[in-house]
PDB file of C-alpha atoms in Angstrom:
ATOM      1  CA  MET A   1      75.112 136.494  90.555  1.00 85.00           C
ATOM      2  CA  THR A   2      75.153 139.252  87.980  1.00 95.00           C
ATOM      3  CA  LYS A   3      73.250 142.487  88.382  1.00 96.00           C
ATOM      4  CA  GLU A   4      70.963 141.459  85.534  1.00 95.00           C
ATOM      5  CA  ALA A   5      70.179 138.077  87.096  1.00 96.00           C
ATOM      6  CA  PHE A   6      69.458 139.763  90.419  1.00 97.00           C
ATOM      7  CA  MET A   7      67.052 142.213  88.784  1.00 97.00           C
ATOM      8  CA  ILE A   8      65.247 139.380  86.962  1.00 97.00           C
ATOM      9  CA  GLU A   9      64.918 137.421  90.221  1.00 98.00           C
ATOM     10  CA  GLU A  10      63.550 140.435  92.112  1.00 98.00           C
ATOM     11  CA  ILE A  11      60.965 141.255  89.446  1.00 98.00           C
ATOM     12  CA  SER A  12      59.963 137.594  89.262  1.00 98.00           C
ATOM     13  CA  LYS A  13      59.523 137.389  93.031  1.00 98.00           C
ATOM     14  CA  GLU A  14      57.392 140.536  93.101  1.00 98.00           C
ATOM     15  CA  ILE A  15      55.234 139.371  90.184  1.00 98.00           C
ATOM     16  CA  VAL A  16      54.571 136.033  91.893  1.00 98.00           C
ATOM     17  CA  LEU A  17      53.418 137.923  94.987  1.00 98.00           C
ATOM     18  CA  LEU A  18      51.179 140.139  92.846  1.00 98.00           C
ATOM     19  CA  LEU A  19      49.637 137.102  91.141  1.00 97.00           C
ATOM     20  CA  MET A  20      48.940 135.568  94.525  1.00 97.00           C
ATOM     21  CA  GLN A  21      47.345 138.758  95.855  1.00 97.00           C
ATOM     22  CA  SER A  22      45.383 139.913  92.832  1.00 94.00           C
ATOM     23  CA  HIS A  23      44.347 136.559  91.373  1.00 93.00           C
ATOM     24  CA  GLY A  24      44.141 134.500  94.555  1.00 95.00           C
ATOM     25  CA  MET A  25      46.680 131.995  93.227  1.00 96.00           C
ATOM     26  CA  ILE A  26      48.676 129.700  95.447  1.00 97.00           C
ATOM     27  CA  MET A  27      52.429 130.019  95.101  1.00 97.00           C
ATOM     28  CA  ALA A  28      52.862 126.970  92.854  1.00 97.00           C
ATOM     29  CA  GLU A  29      50.188 128.250  90.472  1.00 97.00           C
ATOM     30  CA  ALA A  30      51.673 131.763  90.416  1.00 97.00           C
ATOM     31  CA  LEU A  31      55.143 130.378  89.702  1.00 97.00           C
ATOM     32  CA  ARG A  32      53.834 128.145  86.915  1.00 97.00           C
ATOM     33  CA  THR A  33      51.864 131.052  85.425  1.00 96.00           C
ATOM     34  CA  LEU A  34      54.907 133.296  85.357  1.00 97.00           C
ATOM     35  CA  TYR A  35      57.482 130.726  84.224  1.00 97.00           C
ATOM     36  CA  THR A  36      55.357 129.447  81.330  1.00 96.00           C
ATOM     37  CA  SER A  37      54.459 132.901  80.018  1.00 96.00           C
ATOM     38  CA  ASP A  38      55.824 134.726  76.993  1.00 95.00           C
ATOM     39  CA  THR A  39      56.384 137.661  79.335  1.00 96.00           C
ATOM     40  CA  TYR A  40      58.868 135.617  81.369  1.00 97.00           C
ATOM     41  CA  SER A  41      60.632 134.460  78.199  1.00 97.00           C
ATOM     42  CA  ARG A  42      61.168 138.081  77.299  1.00 96.00           C
ATOM     43  CA  LEU A  43      62.090 139.055  80.864  1.00 98.00           C
ATOM     44  CA  ILE A  44      64.949 136.546  81.026  1.00 97.00           C
ATOM     45  CA  ASN A  45      66.201 137.488  77.556  1.00 97.00           C
ATOM     46  CA  GLU A  46      68.619 140.246  78.500  1.00 95.00           C
ATOM     47  CA  ALA A  47      68.640 141.531  74.906  1.00 96.00           C
ATOM     48  CA  THR A  48      65.048 142.781  75.309  1.00 96.00           C
ATOM     49  CA  GLY A  49      65.949 144.968  78.284  1.00 96.00           C
ATOM     50  CA  LEU A  50      62.598 144.142  79.910  1.00 97.00           C
ATOM     51  CA  TYR A  51      64.405 143.366  83.158  1.00 97.00           C
ATOM     52  CA  THR A  52      65.329 147.071  83.413  1.00 97.00           C
ATOM     53  CA  GLN A  53      61.669 148.105  83.650  1.00 97.00           C
ATOM     54  CA  SER A  54      59.615 148.376  86.821  1.00 97.00           C
ATOM     55  CA  THR A  55      57.739 145.432  88.267  1.00 98.00           C
ATOM     56  CA  ALA A  56      54.462 147.225  87.511  1.00 97.00           C
ATOM     57  CA  TYR A  57      55.444 147.605  83.864  1.00 97.00           C
ATOM     58  CA  VAL A  58      56.351 143.917  83.484  1.00 97.00           C
ATOM     59  CA  TYR A  59      53.236 142.883  85.426  1.00 97.00           C
ATOM     60  CA  GLY A  60      51.163 144.937  82.976  1.00 95.00           C
ATOM     61  CA  TYR A  61      52.535 142.853  80.119  1.00 93.00           C
ATOM     62  CA  LEU A  62      51.782 139.640  81.990  1.00 96.00           C
ATOM     63  CA  SER A  63      48.255 140.792  82.887  1.00 95.00           C
ATOM     64  CA  ASN A  64      47.580 141.591  79.245  1.00 94.00           C
ATOM     65  CA  GLU A  65      48.973 138.223  78.207  1.00 94.00           C
ATOM     66  CA  LEU A  66      46.749 136.441  80.741  1.00 93.00           C
ATOM     67  CA  ALA A  67      43.670 138.390  79.610  1.00 92.00           C
ATOM     68  CA  THR A  68      44.198 138.059  75.860  1.00 91.00           C
ATOM     69  CA  GLY A  69      46.449 135.040  75.502  1.00 84.00           C
ATOM     70  CA  LYS A  70      49.165 137.070  73.763  1.00 75.00           C
ATOM     71  CA  MET A  71      51.744 139.746  74.444  1.00 62.00           C
ATOM     72  CA  ALA A  72      50.908 143.385  73.840  1.00 56.00           C
TER      73      ALA A  72
END
């Protein structure tokens, strides 16, 4: 596993936990929410560099996307 893939996996794991805690989602719902989001598409695209940001930063993008239906 590359360093980049590891970082993406760690951020993804932490975001799923945050979705479960803050939105009361079950794990399957949190995973589906993350994996179908534009935020996740950008997170896994190494060219964007989003994977180098903190979990809180990426979660902020996802929260905005969930609230408005679009990326910031």
